Each structure stands twice: as structure tokens, then as C-alpha cells.
mmCIF file of C-alpha atoms in Angstrom:
data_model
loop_
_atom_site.group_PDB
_atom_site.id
_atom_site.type_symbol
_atom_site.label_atom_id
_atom_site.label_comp_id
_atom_site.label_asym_id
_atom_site.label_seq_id
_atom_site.Cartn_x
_atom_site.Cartn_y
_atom_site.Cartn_z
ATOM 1 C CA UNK A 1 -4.221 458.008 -72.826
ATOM 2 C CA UNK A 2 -6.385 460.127 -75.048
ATOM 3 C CA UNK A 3 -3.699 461.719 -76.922
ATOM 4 C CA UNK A 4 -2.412 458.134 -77.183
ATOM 5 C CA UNK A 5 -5.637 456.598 -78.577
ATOM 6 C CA UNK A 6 -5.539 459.762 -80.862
ATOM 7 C CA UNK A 7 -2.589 458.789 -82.665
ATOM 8 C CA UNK A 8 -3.395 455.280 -82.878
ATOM 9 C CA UNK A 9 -6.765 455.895 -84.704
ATOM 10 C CA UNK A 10 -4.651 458.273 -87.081
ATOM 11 C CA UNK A 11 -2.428 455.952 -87.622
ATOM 12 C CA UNK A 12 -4.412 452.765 -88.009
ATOM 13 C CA UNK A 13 -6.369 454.800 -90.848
ATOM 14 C CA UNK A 14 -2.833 455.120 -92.680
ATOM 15 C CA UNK A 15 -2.189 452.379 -95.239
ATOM 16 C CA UNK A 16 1.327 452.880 -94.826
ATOM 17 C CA UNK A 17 0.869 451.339 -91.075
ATOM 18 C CA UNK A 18 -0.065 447.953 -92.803
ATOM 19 C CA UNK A 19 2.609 447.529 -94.715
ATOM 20 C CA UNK A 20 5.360 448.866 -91.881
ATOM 21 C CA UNK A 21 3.498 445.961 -89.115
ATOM 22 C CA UNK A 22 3.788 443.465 -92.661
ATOM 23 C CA UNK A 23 7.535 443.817 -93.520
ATOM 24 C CA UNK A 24 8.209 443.943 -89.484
ATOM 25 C CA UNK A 25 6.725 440.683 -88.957
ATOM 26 C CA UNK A 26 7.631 438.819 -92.123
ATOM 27 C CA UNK A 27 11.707 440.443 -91.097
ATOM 28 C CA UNK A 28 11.289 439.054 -87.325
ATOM 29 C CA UNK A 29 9.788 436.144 -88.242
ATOM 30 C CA UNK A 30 12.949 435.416 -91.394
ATOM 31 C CA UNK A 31 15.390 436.065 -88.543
ATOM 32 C CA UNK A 32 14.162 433.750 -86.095
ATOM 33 C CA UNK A 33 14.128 431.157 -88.927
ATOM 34 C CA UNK A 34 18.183 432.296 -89.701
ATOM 35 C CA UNK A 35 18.864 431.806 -86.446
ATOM 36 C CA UNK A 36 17.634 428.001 -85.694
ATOM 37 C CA UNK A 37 19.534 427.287 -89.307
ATOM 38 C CA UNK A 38 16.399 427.380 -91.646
ATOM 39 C CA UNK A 39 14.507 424.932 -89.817
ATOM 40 C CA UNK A 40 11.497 423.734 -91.571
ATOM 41 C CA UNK A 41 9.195 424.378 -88.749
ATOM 42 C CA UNK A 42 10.975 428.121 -88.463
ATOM 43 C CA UNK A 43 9.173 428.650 -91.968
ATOM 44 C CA UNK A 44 9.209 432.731 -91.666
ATOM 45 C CA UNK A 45 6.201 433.070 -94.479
ATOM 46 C CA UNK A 46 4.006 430.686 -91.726
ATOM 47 C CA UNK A 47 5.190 432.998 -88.550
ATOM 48 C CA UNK A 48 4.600 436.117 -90.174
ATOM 49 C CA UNK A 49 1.131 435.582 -90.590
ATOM 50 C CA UNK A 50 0.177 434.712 -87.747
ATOM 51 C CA UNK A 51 2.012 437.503 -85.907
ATOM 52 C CA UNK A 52 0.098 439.978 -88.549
ATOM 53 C CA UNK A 53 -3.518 438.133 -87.680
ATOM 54 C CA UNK A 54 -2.269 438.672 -83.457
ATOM 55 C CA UNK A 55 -1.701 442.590 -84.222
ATOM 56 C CA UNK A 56 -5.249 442.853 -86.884
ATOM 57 C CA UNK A 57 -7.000 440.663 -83.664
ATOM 58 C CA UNK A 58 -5.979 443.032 -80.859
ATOM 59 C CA UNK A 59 -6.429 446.154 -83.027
ATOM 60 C CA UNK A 60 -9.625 445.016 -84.050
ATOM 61 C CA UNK A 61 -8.954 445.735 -87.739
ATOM 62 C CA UNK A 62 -11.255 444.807 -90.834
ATOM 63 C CA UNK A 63 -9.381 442.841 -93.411
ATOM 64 C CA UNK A 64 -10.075 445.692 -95.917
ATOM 65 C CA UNK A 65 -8.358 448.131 -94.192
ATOM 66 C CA UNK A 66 -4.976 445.889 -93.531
ATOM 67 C CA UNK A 67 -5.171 445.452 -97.297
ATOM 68 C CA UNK A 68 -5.134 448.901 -98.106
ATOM 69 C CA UNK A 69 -1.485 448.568 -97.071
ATOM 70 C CA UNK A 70 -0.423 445.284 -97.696
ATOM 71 C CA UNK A 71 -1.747 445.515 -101.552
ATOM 72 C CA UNK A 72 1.648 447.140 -101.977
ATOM 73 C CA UNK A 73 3.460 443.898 -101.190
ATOM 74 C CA UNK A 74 1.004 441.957 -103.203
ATOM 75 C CA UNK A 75 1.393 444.285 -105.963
ATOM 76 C CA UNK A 76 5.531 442.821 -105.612
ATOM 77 C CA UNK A 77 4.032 439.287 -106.402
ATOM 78 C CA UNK A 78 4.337 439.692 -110.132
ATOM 79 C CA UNK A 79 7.731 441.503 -110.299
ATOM 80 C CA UNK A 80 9.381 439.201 -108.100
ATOM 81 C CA UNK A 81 8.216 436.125 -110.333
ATOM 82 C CA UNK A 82 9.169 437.452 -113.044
ATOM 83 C CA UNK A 83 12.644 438.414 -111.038
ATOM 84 C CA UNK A 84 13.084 434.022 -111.635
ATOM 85 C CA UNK A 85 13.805 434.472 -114.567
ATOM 86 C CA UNK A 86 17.317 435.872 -113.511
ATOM 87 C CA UNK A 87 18.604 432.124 -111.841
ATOM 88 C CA UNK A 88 17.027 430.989 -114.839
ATOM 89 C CA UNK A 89 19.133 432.323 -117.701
ATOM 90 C CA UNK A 90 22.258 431.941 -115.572
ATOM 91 C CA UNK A 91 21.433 428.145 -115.221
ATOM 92 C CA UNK A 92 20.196 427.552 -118.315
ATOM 93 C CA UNK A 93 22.879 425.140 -119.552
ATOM 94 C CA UNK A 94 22.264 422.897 -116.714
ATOM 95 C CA UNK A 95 18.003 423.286 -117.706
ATOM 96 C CA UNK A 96 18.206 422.352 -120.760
ATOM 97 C CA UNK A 97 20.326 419.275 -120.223
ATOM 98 C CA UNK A 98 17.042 417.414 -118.122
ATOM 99 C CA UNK A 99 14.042 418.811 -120.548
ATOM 100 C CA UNK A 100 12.572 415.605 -121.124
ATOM 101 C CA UNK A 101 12.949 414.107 -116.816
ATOM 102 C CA UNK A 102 11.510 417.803 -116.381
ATOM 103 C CA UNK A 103 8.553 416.986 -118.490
ATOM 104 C CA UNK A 104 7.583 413.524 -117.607
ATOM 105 C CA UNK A 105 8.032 415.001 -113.824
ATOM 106 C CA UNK A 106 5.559 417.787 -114.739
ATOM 107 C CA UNK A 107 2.956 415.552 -116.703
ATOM 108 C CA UNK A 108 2.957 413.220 -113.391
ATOM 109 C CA UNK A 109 3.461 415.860 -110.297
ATOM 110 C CA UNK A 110 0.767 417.869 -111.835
ATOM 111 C CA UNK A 111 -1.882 415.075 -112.366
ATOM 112 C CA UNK A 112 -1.278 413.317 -109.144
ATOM 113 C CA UNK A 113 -1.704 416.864 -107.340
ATOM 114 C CA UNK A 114 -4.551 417.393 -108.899
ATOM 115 C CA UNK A 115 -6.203 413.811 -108.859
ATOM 116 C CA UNK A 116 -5.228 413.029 -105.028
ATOM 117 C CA UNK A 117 -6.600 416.544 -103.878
ATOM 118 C CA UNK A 118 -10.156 416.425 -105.684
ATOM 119 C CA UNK A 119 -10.433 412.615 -104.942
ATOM 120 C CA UNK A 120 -10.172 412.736 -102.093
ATOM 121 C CA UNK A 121 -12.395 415.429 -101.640
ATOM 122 C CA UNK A 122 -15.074 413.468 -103.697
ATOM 123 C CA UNK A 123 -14.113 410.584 -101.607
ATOM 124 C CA UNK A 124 -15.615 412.946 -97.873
ATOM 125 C CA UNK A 125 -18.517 414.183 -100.035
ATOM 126 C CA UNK A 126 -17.244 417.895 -100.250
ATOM 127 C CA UNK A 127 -19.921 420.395 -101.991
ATOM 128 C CA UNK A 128 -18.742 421.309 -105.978
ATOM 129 C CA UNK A 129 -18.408 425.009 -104.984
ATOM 130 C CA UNK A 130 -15.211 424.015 -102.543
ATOM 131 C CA UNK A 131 -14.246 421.647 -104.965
ATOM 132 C CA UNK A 132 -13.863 424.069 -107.508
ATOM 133 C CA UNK A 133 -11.855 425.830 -104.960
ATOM 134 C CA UNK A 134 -9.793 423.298 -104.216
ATOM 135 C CA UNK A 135 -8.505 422.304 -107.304
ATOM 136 C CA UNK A 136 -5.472 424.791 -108.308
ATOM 137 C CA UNK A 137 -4.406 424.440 -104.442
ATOM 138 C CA UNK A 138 -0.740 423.369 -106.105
ATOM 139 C CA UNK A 139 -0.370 426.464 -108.039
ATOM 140 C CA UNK A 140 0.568 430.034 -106.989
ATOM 141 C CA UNK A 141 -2.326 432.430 -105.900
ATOM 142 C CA UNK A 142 -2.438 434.955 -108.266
ATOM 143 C CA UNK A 143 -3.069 432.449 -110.876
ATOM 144 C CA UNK A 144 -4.892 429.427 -108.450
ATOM 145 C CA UNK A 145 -7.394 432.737 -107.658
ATOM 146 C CA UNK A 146 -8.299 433.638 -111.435
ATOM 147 C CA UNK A 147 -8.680 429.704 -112.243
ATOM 148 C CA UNK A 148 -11.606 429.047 -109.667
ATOM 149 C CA UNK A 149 -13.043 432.682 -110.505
ATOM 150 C CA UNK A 150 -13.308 431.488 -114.134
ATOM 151 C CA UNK A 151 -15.182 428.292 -112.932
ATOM 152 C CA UNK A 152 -17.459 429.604 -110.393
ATOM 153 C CA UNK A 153 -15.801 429.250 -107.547
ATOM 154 C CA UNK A 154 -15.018 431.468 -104.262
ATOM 155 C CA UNK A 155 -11.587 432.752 -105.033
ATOM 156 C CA UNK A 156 -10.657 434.065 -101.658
ATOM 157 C CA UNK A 157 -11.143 430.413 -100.584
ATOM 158 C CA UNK A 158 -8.538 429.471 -102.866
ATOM 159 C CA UNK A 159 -6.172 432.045 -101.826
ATOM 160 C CA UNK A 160 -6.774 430.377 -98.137
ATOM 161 C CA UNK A 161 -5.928 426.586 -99.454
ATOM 162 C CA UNK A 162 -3.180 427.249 -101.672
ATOM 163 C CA UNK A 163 -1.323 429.688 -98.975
ATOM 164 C CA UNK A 164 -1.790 426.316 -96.388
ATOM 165 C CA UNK A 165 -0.872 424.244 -99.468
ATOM 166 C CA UNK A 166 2.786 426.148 -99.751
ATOM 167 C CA UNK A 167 3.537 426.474 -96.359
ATOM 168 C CA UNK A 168 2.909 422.634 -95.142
ATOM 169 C CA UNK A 169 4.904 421.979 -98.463
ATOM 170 C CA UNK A 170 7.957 423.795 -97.547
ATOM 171 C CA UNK A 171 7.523 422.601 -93.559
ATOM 172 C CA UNK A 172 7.560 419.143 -95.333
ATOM 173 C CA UNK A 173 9.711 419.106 -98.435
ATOM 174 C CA UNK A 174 13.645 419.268 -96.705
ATOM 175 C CA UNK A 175 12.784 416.684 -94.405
ATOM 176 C CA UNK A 176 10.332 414.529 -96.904
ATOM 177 C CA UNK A 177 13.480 414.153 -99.475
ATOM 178 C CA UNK A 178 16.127 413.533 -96.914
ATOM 179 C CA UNK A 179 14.377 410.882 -95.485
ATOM 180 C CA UNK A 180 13.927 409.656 -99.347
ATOM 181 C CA UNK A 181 17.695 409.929 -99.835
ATOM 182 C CA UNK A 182 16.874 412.219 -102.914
ATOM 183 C CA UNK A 183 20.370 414.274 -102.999
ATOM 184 C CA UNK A 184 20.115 415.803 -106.223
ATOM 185 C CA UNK A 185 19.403 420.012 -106.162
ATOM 186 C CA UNK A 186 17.595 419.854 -109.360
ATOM 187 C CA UNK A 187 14.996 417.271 -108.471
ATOM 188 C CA UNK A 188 14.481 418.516 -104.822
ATOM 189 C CA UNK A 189 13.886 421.906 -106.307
ATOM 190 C CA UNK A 190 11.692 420.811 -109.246
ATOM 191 C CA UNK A 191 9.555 418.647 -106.440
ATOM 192 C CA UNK A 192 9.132 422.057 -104.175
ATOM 193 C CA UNK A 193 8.079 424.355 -106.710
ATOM 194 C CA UNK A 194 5.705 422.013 -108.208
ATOM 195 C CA UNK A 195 4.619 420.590 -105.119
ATOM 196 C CA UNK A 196 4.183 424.107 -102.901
ATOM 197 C CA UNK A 197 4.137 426.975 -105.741
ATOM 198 C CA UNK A 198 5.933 429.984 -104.279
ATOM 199 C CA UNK A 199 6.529 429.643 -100.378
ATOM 200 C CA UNK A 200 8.203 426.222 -101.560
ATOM 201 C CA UNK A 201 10.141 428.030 -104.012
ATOM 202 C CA UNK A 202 11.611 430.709 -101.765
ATOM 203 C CA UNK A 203 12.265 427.437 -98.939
ATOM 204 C CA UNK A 204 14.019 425.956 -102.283
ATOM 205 C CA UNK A 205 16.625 429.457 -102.779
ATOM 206 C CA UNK A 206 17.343 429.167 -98.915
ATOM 207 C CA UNK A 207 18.931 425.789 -99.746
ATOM 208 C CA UNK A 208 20.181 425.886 -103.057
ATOM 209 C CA UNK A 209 19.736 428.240 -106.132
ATOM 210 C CA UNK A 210 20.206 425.707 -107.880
ATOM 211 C CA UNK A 211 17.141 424.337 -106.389
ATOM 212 C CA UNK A 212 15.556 427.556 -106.725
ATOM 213 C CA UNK A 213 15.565 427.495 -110.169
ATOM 214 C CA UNK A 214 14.513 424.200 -110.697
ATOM 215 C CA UNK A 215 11.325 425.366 -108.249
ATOM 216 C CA UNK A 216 10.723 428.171 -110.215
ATOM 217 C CA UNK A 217 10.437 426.520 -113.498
ATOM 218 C CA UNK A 218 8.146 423.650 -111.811
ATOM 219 C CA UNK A 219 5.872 426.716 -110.175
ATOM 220 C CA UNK A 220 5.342 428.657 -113.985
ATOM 221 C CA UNK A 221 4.872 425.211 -115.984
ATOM 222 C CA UNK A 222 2.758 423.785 -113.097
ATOM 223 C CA UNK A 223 0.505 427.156 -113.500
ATOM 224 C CA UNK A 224 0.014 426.406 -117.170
ATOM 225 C CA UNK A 225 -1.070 423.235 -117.449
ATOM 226 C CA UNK A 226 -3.075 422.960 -114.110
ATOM 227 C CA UNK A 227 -5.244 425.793 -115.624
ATOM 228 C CA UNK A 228 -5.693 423.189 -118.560
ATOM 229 C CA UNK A 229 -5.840 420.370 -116.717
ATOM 230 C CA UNK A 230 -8.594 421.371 -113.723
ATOM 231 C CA UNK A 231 -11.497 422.572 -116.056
ATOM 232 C CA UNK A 232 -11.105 418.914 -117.784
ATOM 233 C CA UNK A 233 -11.103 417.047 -114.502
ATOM 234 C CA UNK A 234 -14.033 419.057 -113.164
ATOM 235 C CA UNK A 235 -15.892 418.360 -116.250
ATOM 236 C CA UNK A 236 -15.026 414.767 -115.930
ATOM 237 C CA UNK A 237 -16.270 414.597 -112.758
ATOM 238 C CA UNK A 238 -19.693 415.901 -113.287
#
């Protein structure tokens, strides 16, 4: 038992643990959804964290340390968004043949995520610091996180809401549009992305890369103009 409890502590101190138990549940968790047919309630980005949070519970593991070894796959974030760019260019004939239903489903997505969130926040009397936080919940972390840091707001907080934000949006997003009768790859794509930021954009390349795409583009656009669009509503507001 002691030489056991010897390794563990050596190991628990290397960063390279972290990311080994990260890829290992996130792999587990993306076969399990395979297997039941991508079910939207299989979501493998939702499973993986909470098998991650079991292991840093029992272990009894700071945050800070995990993160040692899981900054490598957050490091990956910017790559692998930049990586859309690839479905992009090979699509690109079929893009630019919707710019302008792409736009006007921008302009409105954007607003009415944005208005419906901090409403109804308003609406339940929630302090300015958590609405501040709130705000970019539609948009992906990286740039949700620098949005409310430039405002005032508790960044980490974001990180926390727009993580939930994704993963309810790709639970919700096959079964949502099927039940709208909304066929079309392109729109059901365009919705996800916009809607749900990255998690709904990989749930989008499980079904479709043609969907993919479309989710992509929504996510980067979606990122611009919310960071124009929250400071102006939160000014509005006060």
C-alpha cells in the first residue's frame, strides 16, 4: 500500500497524468456516444466532464493542478478552429450561394441570444457582475472569457455558462429541428453553431459536414459581432 500511495503522489504531481485521465475520458465517453448512434443525450463533451470531475473528486485534486495538464488540450482550442477553415474552402461554392439568408440569420440569432439571455436575467433581478457574465454565453470560450474580462466581469464564470450553454445546445438542437421539420444541412448547421458555439459545432460534423461548416461559420461571425453587440446592450441597460 505504501509503495502504492508512493507512485500515486508521483504521479498525480505529473502534468502529463491530467491530460492521459482527459483524453481517456473524453475517448470513453465519444465511444459510448458511437455506440447508441450519436444520441443527443450520449453528448461525449457532457460525459467526459463529469467522469474527469468523479476522478479530480476522489483524488482530491485542486483545479490548478488538473490544469497543469489539461492546458495542453486547451492550448488545441485555437488550432483546431482555425482547422474550420478546411470544410470551409472545400464548401465554399455552396457558402457563398446563401450570403445574404446567412446574414439576416446572424443579425437575428445573435440579437435574440443575446436579448432573451440578459432579459431574462433582468427580468429575476440578477446582480450586473453575473450579468456581465452572462452575456457572451452564445459564443465560444476563449473569446466569451476575454469579452466579460474587458467589461468587468468574472471570466471563469463565463467559461462555466457558455460550456452549459453548448452542451444543452447540442443535447437540444437534432431533436429541436426534427421536430420543426427543418431538413436542410445548411440551416441546421448555421442554427448549432450560432446557437451552441463549439460543442454544437462538433454535434453539427457528427451529422453532416455540411452542417459543420455552416456551424463553423455561424460560431466565428457570432464571436464578432456579439463582442460588438454586448458592450452596447450592457450600456443600454444601465
Amino acid at each position: 500500500m505504501t509503495g502504492d500511495f508512493a507512485l500515486w503522489v508521483f504521479l498525480s504531481r505529473t502534468p502529463l497524468l491530467w491530460l492521459t485521465v482527459t483524453l481517456t475520458a473524453y475517448v470513453v465517453a465519444d465511444r459510448v456516444s458511437a455506440a447508441t448512434g450519436r444520441h443527443p443525450l450520449a453528448n461525449p463533451v457532457l460525459h467526459a466532464i463529469w467522469m474527469v470531475g468523479l476522478v479530480l473528486i476522489v483524488t482530491r485534486t485542486p483545479y490548478p493542478v488538473y490544469f497543469e495538464g489539461a492546458q495542453f488540450v486547451h492550448f488545441l482550442l485555437g488550432p483546431a478552429t482555425v482547422a474550420l477553415a478546411i470544410p470551409l474552402y472545400e464548401h465554399r461554392k455552396t457558402v457563398t450561394r446563401v450570403l445574404v439568408p446567412m446574414a439576416a440569420a446572424l443579425a437575428v440569432g445573435s440579437t435574440v441570444a443575446l436579448v432573451t439571455g440578459i432579459g431574462t436575467a433582468k427580468l429575476l433581478g440578477v446582480p450586473d457582475s453575473i450579468l456581465i457574465a452572462l452575456a457572451p454565453k452564445s459564443v465560444t470560450a476563449s473569446v466569451a472569457m476575454g469579452i466579460t474580462s474587458a467589461l468587468g466581469g468574472d471570466p471563469t464564470l463565463t467559461a462555466v455558462l457558455v460550456i452549459l450553454t453548448g452542451i444543452l445546445g447540442a443535447i437540444m438542437v437534432t431533436p429541436l429541428l426534427d421536430r420543426l421539420g427543418i431538413k436542410d444541412y445548411r440551416a441546421r448547421g448555421f442554427a448549432a453553431g450560432l446557437a451552441a458555439h463549439g460543442i454544437g459545432t462538433a454535434r453539427a460534423f457528427q451529422v453532416s459536414e455540411v452542417a459543420g461548416t455552416f456551424a463553423g461559420i455561424a460560431m466565428g461571425l457570432n464571436a464578432f459581432l456579439t463582442a460588438v453587440l454586448v458592450p452596447l446592450a450592457l450600456l443600454l441597460l444601465r
